[in-house]
């Protein structure tokens, strides 16, 4: 069951992840934080930030903590259209 506050943008990310064949967890608990998506096979967190992004001090602290705890990559999605989200995800997931 999806969270009540699951945004349209998050729904698009979920659709794209499914289309791309990634296994993922929604609203995944990572210690003291809950992340929007966790892709366990590639040890990646996806945060859906909206068009304005978050990147407040708390978001940076969360990202640093997650990386310190062993998360390999954190992707922030700020696009809204499905095509743009898909392109952003493909580029960032494959980025070394």
Coordinates of C-alpha atoms in Angstrom, one line a residue:
X1 CA 0.0 0.0 0.0
X2 CA 1.3 3.4 -1.0
X3 CA 1.8 6.2 1.6
X4 CA -1.0 8.7 1.7
X5 CA 1.4 11.6 0.8
X6 CA 2.8 9.7 -2.3
X7 CA 3.1 12.5 -4.8
X8 CA 2.5 12.4 -8.6
X9 CA 6.2 12.8 -9.1
X10 CA 6.9 9.8 -6.8
X11 CA 4.3 7.8 -8.7
X12 CA 6.1 8.6 -12.0
X13 CA 9.5 7.6 -10.4
X14 CA 7.9 4.3 -9.3
X15 CA 6.5 3.6 -12.8
X16 CA 9.9 4.3 -14.4
X17 CA 11.8 2.1 -11.9
X18 CA 9.4 -0.7 -12.7
X19 CA 9.8 -0.2 -16.5
X20 CA 13.5 -0.2 -16.1
X21 CA 13.4 -3.4 -14.2
X22 CA 14.8 -2.2 -10.8
X23 CA 13.7 -3.8 -7.6
X24 CA 12.9 -1.1 -5.0
X25 CA 11.4 -0.3 -1.6
X26 CA 9.1 2.7 -1.2
X27 CA 9.4 4.8 2.0
X28 CA 12.3 2.7 3.2
X29 CA 13.6 3.0 6.7
X30 CA 17.4 3.6 6.7
X31 CA 18.2 3.9 10.4
X32 CA 16.9 7.2 11.7
X33 CA 15.7 8.3 8.2
X34 CA 13.0 7.2 5.8
X35 CA 13.9 7.6 2.2
X36 CA 11.6 7.8 -0.8
X37 CA 13.1 4.8 -2.6
X38 CA 15.8 2.3 -1.9
X39 CA 17.2 0.1 -4.7
X40 CA 19.0 -2.7 -2.7
X41 CA 20.6 -4.4 -5.7
X42 CA 22.6 -1.2 -6.5
X43 CA 22.7 0.2 -2.9
X44 CA 21.1 3.5 -4.1
X45 CA 18.7 5.9 -2.5
X46 CA 16.4 8.1 -4.6
X47 CA 14.9 11.2 -3.1
X48 CA 12.1 13.0 -5.0
X49 CA 12.7 16.6 -4.3
X50 CA 10.1 18.3 -6.5
X51 CA 11.0 21.1 -9.0
X52 CA 12.5 23.3 -6.3
X53 CA 14.6 20.7 -4.6
X54 CA 15.2 20.4 -0.9
X55 CA 18.9 20.7 -0.2
X56 CA 18.3 22.4 3.1
X57 CA 20.8 21.8 5.9
X58 CA 18.7 18.8 7.2
X59 CA 18.8 17.2 3.7
X60 CA 22.6 17.5 3.5
X61 CA 23.0 16.1 7.0
X62 CA 20.7 13.1 6.0
X63 CA 22.7 12.5 2.8
X64 CA 26.0 12.6 4.7
X65 CA 24.7 10.2 7.4
X66 CA 23.4 7.8 4.7
X67 CA 26.7 7.8 2.9
X68 CA 28.6 7.3 6.1
X69 CA 26.3 4.3 7.0
X70 CA 27.2 2.6 3.7
X71 CA 24.6 3.8 1.1
X72 CA 26.6 3.8 -2.2
X73 CA 24.7 6.6 -4.0
X74 CA 22.0 9.1 -3.4
X75 CA 20.0 10.5 -6.4
X76 CA 17.9 13.6 -6.1
X77 CA 15.1 13.9 -8.7
X78 CA 13.9 17.4 -9.4
X79 CA 12.3 16.8 -12.8
X80 CA 8.5 16.5 -13.1
X81 CA 7.6 15.1 -16.5
X82 CA 7.9 11.4 -17.0
X83 CA 10.3 11.6 -19.9
X84 CA 12.6 14.0 -18.1
X85 CA 12.5 12.0 -14.9
X86 CA 13.3 8.8 -16.9
X87 CA 16.3 10.5 -18.6
X88 CA 17.5 11.9 -15.3
X89 CA 17.3 8.5 -13.6
X90 CA 19.0 6.7 -16.4
X91 CA 21.8 9.2 -16.4
X92 CA 22.3 9.3 -12.7
X93 CA 21.9 5.5 -12.0
X94 CA 24.5 4.7 -14.6
X95 CA 26.9 7.5 -13.6
X96 CA 30.1 6.2 -12.0

